[in-house]
Every structure is written in C-alpha cells, then in structure tokens.
Short mmCIF file of N, CA and C in Angstrom, two decimals:
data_model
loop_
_atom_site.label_atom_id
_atom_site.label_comp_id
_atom_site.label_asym_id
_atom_site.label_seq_id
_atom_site.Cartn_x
_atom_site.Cartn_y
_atom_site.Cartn_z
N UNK W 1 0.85 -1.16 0.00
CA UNK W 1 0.00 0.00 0.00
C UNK W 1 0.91 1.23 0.00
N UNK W 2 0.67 2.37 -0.56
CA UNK W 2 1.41 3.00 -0.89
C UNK W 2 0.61 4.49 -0.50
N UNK W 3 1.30 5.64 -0.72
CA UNK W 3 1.03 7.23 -0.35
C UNK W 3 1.07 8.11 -1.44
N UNK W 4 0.29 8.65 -2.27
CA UNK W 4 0.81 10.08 -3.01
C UNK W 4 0.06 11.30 -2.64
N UNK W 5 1.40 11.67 -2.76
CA UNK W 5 0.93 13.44 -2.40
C UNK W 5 1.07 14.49 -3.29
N UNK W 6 0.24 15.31 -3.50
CA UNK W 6 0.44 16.30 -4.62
C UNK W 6 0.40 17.44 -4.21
N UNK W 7 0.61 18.70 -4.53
CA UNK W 7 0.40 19.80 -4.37
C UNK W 7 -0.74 20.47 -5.22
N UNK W 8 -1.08 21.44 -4.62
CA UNK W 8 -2.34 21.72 -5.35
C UNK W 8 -1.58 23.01 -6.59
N UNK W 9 -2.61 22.66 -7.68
CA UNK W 9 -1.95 23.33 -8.66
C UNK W 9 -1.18 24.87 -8.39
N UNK W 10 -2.10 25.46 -8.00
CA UNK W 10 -1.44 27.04 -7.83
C UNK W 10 0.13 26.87 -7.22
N UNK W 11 -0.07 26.46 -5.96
CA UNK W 11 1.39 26.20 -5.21
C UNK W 11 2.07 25.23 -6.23
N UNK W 12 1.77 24.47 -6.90
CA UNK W 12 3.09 23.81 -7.61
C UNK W 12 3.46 24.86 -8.60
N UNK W 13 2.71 25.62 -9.29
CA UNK W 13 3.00 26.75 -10.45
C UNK W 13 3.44 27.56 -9.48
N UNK W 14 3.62 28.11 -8.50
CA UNK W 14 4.35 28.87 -8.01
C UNK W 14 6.06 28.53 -7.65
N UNK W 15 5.92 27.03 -7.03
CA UNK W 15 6.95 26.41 -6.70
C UNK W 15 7.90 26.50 -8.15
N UNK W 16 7.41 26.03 -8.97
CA UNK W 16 8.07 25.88 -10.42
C UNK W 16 8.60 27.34 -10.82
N UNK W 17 7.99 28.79 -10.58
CA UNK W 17 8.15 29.95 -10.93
C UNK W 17 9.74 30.40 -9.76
N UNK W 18 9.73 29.95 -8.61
CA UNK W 18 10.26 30.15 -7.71
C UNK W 18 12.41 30.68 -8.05
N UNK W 19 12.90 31.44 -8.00
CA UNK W 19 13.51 32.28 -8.42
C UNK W 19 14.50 30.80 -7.60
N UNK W 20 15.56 30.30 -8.63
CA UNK W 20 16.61 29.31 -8.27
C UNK W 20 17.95 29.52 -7.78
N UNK W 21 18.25 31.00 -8.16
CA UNK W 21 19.39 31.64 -7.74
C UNK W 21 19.48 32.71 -6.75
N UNK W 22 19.94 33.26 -5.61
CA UNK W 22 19.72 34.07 -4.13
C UNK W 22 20.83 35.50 -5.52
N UNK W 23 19.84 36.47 -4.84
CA UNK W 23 19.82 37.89 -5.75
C UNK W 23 21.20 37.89 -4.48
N UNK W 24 22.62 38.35 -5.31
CA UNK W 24 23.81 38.78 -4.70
C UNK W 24 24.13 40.28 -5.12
N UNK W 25 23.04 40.78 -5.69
CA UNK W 25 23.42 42.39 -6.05
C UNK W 25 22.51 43.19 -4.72
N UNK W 26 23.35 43.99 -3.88
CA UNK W 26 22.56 44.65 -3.03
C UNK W 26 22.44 46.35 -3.59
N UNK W 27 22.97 46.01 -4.54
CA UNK W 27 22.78 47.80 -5.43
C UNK W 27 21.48 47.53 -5.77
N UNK W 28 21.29 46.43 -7.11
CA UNK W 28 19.77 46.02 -7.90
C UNK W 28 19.01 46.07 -7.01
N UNK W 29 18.75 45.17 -4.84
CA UNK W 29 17.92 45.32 -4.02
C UNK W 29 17.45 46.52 -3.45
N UNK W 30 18.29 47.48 -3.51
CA UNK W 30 18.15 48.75 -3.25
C UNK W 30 17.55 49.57 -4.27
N UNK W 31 17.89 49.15 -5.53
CA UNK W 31 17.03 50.40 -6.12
C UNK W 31 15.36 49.57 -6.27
N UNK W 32 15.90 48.31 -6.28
CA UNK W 32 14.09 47.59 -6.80
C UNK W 32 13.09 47.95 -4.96
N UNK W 33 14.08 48.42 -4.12
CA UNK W 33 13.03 48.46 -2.82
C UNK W 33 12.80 50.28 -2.44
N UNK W 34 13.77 50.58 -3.02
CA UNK W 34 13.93 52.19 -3.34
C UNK W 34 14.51 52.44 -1.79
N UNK W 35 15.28 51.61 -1.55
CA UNK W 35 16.57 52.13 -0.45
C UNK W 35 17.78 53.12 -0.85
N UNK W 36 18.46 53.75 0.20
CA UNK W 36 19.59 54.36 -0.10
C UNK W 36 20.17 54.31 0.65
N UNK W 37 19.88 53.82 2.16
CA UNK W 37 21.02 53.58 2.95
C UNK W 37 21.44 52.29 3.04
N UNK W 38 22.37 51.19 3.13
CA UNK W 38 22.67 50.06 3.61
C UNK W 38 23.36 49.67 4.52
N UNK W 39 23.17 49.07 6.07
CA UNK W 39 23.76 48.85 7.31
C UNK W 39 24.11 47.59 6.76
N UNK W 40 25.09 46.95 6.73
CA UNK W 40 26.36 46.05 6.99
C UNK W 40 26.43 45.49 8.17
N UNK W 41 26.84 44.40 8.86
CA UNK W 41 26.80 44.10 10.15
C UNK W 41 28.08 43.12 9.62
N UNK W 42 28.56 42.77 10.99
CA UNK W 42 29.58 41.59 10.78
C UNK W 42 29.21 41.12 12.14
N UNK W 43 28.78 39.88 12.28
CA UNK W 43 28.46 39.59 14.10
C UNK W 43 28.63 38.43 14.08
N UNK W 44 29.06 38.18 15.23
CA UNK W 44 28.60 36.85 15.70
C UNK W 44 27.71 36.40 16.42
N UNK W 45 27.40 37.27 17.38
CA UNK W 45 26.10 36.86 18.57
C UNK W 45 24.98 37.46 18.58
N UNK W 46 24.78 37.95 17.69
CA UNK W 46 23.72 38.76 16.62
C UNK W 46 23.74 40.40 17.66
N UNK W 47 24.61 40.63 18.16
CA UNK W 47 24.23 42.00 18.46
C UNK W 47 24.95 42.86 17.90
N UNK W 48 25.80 43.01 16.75
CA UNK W 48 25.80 44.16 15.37
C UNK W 48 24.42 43.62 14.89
N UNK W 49 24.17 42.57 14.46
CA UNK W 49 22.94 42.65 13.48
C UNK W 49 21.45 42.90 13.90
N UNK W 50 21.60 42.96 15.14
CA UNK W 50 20.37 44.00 15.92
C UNK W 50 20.76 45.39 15.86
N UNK W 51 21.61 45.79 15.70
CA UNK W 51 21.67 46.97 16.13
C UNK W 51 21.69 47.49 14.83
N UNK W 52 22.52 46.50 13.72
CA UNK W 52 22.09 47.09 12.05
C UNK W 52 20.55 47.28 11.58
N UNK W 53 20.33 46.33 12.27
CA UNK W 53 18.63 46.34 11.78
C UNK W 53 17.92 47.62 12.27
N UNK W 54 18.04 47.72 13.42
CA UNK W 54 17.38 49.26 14.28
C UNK W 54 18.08 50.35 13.46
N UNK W 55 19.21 50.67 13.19
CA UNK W 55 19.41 51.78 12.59
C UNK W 55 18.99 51.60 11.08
N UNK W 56 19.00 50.89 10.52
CA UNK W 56 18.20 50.61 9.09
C UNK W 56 16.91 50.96 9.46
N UNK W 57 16.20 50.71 10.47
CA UNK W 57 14.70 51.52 10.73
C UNK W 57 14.29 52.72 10.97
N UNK W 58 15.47 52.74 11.67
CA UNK W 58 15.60 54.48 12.23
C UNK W 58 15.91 55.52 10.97
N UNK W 59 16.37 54.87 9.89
CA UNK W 59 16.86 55.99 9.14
C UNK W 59 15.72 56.73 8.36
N UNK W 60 14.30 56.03 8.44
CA UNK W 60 13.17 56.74 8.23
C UNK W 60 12.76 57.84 8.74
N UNK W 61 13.26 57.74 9.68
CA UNK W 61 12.55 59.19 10.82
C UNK W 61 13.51 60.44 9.84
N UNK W 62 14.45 60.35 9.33
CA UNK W 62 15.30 60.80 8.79
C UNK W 62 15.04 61.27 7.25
N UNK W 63 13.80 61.02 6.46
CA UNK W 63 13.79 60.69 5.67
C UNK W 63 14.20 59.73 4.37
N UNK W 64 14.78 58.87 5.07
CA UNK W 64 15.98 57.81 4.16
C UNK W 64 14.98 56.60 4.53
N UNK W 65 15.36 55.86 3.30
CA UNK W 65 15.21 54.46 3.54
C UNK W 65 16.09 53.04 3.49
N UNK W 66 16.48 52.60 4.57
CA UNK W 66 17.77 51.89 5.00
C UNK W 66 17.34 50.65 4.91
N UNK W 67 18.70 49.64 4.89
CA UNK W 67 18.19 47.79 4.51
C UNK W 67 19.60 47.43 5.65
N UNK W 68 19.10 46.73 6.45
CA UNK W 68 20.45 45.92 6.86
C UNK W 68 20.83 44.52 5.89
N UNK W 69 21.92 44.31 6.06
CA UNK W 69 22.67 43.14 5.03
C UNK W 69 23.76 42.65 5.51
N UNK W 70 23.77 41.59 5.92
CA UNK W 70 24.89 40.61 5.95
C UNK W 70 25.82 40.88 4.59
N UNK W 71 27.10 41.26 4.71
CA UNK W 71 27.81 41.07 4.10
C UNK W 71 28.37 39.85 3.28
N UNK W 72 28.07 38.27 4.08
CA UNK W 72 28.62 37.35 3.50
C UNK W 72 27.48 36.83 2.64
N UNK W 73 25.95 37.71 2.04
CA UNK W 73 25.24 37.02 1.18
C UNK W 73 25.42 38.63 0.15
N UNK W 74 25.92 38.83 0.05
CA UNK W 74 26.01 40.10 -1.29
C UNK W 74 27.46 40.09 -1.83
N UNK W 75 27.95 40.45 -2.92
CA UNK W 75 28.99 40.93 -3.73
C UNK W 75 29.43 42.26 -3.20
N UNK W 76 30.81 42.06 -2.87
CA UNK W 76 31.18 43.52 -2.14
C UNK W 76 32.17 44.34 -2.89
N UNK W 77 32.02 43.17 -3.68
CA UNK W 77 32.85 44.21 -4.95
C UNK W 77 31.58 45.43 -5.37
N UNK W 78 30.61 45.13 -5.10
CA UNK W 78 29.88 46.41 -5.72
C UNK W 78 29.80 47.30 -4.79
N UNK W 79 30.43 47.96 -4.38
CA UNK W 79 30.13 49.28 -3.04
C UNK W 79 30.75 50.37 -4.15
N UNK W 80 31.54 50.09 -5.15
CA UNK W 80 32.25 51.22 -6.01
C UNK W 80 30.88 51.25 -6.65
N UNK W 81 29.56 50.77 -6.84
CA UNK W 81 28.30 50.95 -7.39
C UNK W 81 27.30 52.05 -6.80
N UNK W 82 27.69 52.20 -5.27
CA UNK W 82 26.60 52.49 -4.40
C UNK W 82 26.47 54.14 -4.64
N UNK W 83 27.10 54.63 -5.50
CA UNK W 83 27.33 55.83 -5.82
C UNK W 83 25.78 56.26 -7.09
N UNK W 84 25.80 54.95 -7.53
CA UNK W 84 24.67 55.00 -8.34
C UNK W 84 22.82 55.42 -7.80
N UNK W 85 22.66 54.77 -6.76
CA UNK W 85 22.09 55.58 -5.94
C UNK W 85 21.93 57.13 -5.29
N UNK W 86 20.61 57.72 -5.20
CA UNK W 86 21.03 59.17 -5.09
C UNK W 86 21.17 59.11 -3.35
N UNK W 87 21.97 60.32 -2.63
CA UNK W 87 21.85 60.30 -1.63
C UNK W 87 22.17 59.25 -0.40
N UNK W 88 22.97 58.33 -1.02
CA UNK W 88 23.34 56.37 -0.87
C UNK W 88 24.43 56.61 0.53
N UNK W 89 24.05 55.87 1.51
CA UNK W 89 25.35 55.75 2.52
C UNK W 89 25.07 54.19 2.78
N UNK W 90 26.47 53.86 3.27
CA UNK W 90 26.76 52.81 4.10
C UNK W 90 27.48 52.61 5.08
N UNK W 91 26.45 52.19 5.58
CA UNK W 91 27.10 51.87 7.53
C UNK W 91 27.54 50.65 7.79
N UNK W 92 29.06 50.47 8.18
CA UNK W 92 29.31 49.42 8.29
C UNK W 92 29.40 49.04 10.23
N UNK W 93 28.45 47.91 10.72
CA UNK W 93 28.08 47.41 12.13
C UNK W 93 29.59 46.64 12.60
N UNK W 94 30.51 46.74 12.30
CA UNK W 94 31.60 45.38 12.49
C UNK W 94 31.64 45.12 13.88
N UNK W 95 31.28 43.82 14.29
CA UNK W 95 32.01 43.24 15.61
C UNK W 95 33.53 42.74 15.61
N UNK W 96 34.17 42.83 16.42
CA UNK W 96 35.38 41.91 16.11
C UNK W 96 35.68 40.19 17.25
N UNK W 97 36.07 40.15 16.86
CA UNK W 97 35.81 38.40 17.17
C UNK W 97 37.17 37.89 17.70
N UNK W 98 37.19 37.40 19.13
CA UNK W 98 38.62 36.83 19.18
C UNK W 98 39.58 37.52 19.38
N UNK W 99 40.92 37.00 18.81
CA UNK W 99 42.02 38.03 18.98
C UNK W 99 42.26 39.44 18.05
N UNK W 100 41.21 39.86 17.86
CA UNK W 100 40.87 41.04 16.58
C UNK W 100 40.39 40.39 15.28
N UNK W 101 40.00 39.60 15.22
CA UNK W 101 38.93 38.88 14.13
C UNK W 101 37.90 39.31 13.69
N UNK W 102 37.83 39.28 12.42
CA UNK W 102 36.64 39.34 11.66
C UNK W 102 35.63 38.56 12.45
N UNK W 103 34.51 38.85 12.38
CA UNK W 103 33.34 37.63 12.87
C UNK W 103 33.20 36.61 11.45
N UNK W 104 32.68 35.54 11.75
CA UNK W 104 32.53 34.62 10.66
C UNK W 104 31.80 34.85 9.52
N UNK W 105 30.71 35.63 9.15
CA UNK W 105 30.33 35.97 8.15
C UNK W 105 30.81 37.50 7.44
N UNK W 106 31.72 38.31 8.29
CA UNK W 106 32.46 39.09 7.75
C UNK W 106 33.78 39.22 7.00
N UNK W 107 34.01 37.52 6.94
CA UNK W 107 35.57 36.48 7.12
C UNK W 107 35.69 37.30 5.41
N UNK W 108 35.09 37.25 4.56
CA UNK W 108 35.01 37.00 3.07
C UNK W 108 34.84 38.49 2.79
N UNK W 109 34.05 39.85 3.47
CA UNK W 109 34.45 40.75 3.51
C UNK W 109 35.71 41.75 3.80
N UNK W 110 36.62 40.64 4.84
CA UNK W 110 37.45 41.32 5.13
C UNK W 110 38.79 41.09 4.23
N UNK W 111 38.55 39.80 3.93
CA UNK W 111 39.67 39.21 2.70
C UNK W 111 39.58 40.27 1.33
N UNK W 112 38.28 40.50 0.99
CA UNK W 112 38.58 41.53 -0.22
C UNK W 112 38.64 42.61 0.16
N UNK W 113 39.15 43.35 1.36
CA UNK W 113 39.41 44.51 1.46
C UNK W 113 40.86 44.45 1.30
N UNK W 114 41.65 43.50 2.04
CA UNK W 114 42.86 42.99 2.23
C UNK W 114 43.48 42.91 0.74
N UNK W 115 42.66 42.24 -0.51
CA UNK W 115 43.17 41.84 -1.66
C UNK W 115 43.09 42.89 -3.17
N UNK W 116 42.23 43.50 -2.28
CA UNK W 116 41.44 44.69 -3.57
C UNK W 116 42.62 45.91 -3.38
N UNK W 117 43.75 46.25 -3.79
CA UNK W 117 44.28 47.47 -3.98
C UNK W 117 44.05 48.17 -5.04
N UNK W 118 43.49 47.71 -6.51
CA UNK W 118 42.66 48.82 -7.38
C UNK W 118 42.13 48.88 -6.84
N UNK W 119 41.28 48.77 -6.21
CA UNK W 119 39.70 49.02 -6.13
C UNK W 119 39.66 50.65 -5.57
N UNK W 120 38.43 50.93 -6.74
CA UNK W 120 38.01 52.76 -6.17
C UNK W 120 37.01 52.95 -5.65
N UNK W 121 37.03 53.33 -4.50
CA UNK W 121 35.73 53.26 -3.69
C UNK W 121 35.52 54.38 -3.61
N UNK W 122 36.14 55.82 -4.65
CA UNK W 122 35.55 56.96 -4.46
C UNK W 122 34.54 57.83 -4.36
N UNK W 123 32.94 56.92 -5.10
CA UNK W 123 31.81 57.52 -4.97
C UNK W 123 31.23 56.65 -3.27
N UNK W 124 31.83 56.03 -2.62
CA UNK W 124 31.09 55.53 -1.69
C UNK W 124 30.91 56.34 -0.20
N UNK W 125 30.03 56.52 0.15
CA UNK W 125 30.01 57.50 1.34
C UNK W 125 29.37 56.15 2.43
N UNK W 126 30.37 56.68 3.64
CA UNK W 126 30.14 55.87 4.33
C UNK W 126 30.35 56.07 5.98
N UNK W 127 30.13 55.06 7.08
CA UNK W 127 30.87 55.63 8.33
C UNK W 127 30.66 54.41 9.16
N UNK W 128 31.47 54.09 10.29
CA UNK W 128 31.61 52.52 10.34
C UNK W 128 31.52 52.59 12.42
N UNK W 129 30.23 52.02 12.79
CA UNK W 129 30.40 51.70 14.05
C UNK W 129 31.10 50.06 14.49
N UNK W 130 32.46 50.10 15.78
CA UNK W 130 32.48 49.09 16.00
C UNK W 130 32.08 48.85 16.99
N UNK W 131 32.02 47.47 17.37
CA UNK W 131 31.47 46.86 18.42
C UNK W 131 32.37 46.12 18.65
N UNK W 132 32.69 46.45 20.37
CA UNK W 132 33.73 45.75 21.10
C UNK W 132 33.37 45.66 22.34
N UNK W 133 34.99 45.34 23.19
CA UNK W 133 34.57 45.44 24.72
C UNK W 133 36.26 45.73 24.97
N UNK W 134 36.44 47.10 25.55
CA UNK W 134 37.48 47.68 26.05
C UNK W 134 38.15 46.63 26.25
N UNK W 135 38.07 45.78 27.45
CA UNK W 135 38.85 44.76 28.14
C UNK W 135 39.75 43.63 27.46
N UNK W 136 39.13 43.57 26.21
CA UNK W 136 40.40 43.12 25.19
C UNK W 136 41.03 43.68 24.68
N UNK W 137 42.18 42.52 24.26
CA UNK W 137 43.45 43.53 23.45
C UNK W 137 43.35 44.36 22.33
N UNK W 138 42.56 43.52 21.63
CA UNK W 138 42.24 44.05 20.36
C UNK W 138 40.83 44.76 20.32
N UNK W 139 40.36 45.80 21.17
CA UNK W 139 39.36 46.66 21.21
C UNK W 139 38.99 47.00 19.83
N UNK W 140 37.79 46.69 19.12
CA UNK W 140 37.27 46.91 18.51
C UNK W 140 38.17 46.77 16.54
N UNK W 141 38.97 45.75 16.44
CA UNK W 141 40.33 46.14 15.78
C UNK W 141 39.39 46.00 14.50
N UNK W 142 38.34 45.19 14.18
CA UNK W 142 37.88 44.89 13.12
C UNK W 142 36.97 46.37 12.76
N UNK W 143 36.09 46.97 13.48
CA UNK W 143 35.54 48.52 12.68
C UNK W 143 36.73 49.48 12.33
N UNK W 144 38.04 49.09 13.71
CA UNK W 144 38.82 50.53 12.73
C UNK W 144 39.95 49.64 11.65
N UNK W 145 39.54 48.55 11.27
CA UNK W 145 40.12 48.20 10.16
C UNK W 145 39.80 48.17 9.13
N UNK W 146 38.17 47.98 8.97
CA UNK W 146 37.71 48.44 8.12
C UNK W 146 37.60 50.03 7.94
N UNK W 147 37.37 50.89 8.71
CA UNK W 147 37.16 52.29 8.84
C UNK W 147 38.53 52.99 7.67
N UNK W 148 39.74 52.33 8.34
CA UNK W 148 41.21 52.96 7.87
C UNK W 148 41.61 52.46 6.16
N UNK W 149 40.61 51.40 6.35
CA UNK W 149 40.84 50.49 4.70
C UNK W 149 39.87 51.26 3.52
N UNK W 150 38.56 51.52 3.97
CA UNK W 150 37.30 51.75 3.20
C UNK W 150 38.27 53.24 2.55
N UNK W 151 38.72 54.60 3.44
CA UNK W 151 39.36 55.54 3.57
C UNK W 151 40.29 55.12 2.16
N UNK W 152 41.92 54.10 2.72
CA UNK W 152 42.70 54.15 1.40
C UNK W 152 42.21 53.76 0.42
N UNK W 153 41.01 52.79 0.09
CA UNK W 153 40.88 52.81 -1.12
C UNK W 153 39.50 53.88 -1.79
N UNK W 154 39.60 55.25 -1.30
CA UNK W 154 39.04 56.24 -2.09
C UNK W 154 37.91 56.82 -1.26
N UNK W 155 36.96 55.67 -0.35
CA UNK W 155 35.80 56.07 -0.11
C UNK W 155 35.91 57.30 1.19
N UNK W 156 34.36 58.02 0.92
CA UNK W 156 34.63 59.36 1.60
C UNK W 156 33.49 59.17 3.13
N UNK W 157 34.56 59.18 4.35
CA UNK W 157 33.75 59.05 5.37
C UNK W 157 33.44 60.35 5.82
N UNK W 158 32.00 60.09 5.93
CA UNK W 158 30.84 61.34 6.10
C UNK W 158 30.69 61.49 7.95
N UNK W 159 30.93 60.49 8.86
CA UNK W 159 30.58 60.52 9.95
C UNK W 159 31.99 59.73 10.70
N UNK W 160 32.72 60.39 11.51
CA UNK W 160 34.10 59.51 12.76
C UNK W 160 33.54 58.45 13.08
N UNK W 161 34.60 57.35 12.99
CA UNK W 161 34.70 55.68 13.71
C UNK W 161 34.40 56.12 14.75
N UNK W 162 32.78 54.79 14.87
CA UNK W 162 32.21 54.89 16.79
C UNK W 162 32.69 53.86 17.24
N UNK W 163 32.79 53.89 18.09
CA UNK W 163 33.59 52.43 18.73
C UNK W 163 32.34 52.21 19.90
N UNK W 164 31.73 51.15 19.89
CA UNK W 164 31.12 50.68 20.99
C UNK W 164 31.81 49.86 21.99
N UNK W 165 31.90 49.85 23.28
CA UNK W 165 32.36 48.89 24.10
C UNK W 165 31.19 48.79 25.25
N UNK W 166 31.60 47.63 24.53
CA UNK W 166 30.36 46.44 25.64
C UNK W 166 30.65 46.21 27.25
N UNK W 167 31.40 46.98 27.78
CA UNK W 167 31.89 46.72 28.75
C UNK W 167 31.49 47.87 29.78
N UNK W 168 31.02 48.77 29.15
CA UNK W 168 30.71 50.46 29.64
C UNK W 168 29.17 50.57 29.10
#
C-alpha cells in the first residue's frame, strides 16, 4: 500500500516559478526596494545585526530608507556601485571576534578589502560603528580596520569611527 501526495496546482506553479538563484546584487535590491542607505553588520552573537537592523529603521525618521545586510550574502565588490544611488550611505556594524577577528560571516568581507588594492571606492560614502569590549586587546580592531581600509581605497567618510564597548 502505498502514499501520493500532490500539491495543489497554484502552489506547484508557483513552486516551479520560484527564483533558483539568491539575488547577490545589493545595489539592484536597493534600487528595486527604493533604499539608499545600507547597514552592513559583521556579528557573531547577533548583536551588530540587531543593532544594524534598528538603525536601518531608524533611518526613516530621517527621511531615508535603509536595509540591513549581511555582508557574506552580497557581492562587495559592488560598493564602487553604491554611488549610483542618489543620496546612498553605508554603515558598516563590524564586531570583532577573538584576537581582533573578523566575525565569521564578515571572514570573506574582510579578505577583499585585504586583496582589492585597485579598487576605487571613491563615490562611496560611508561611516563605520564598531562593536567591542574595552577589556580586550584588540578593542574593537575589526571597525577601525575596516574604517582605515574603506578611507585608502578612495571612499569618503561622512561621519568619525564609533567604537562601541560592551563593557561600559
């Protein structure tokens, strides 16, 4: 004796329509949602990516409309894009991890900052909170590494490295 199961037509024509590839352009998501700001997070214990998310909300009160984004599901080669957008910033959330570590999904962001010396990041406006805790050595090493990197390769910071410490 045996079981079949089917889906009912609509949901299988939908299932079949169902988009097979994860959208890695966060420029294309931004203009198709009509964003202009993008918060960045790098975390591990999800508190950059709470706190990306709240300021991606907050930037309404502001008139802006903000998206938080994991860095390790987008192409970061496109930030020399974000210029294409009118009025476009990006906030980068970095935690640092360990002995001054990237957090794990920022691992692949931080490698192409490291590897990219063309790269012109001159239309990108940007400003980078980290998240740390005084009491280590490496206080916050991953926002002002990104902060000092985004800088040499062209991009123009609009707002001073915040340094959060979790400890205060």
């Amino acid at each position: 004796m045996g079981c079949v199961f089917s889906l009912p037509e609509d949901r299988r024509d939908a299932a079949e329509r169902a988009p097979t590839t994860r959208e890695t352009s966060f420029i294309e998501k931004m203009k198709k949602t009509g964003k202009n700001i993008i918060v960045f997070y790098g975390s591990q214990t999800g508190t950059a990516e709470e706190f990306a998310s709240r300021l991606a909300k907050d930037a309404q009160r502001y008139g802006m409309k903000g998206m938080a984004a994991d860095p390790e599901e987008y192409s970061m080669g496109e930030l020399a894009r974000l210029a294409e957008i009118e009025n476009s910033l990006a906030i980068f959330c970095m935690a640092t991890y360990g002995e001054g570590d990237p957090t794990d999904n920022a691992q692949d962001f931080y490698d192409w900052l490291q590897e990219n010396d063309d790269e012109n990041l001159s239309g990108l406006n940007y400003t980078v909170f980290a998240l740390g805790n005084k009491t280590y050595e490496h206080y916050n090493a991953m926002g002002k590494y990104v902060d000092k990197r985004l800088e040499e390769l062209g991009a123009k910071r609009i707002f001073d490295l915040g340094l959060g410490d979790d400890d205060g």
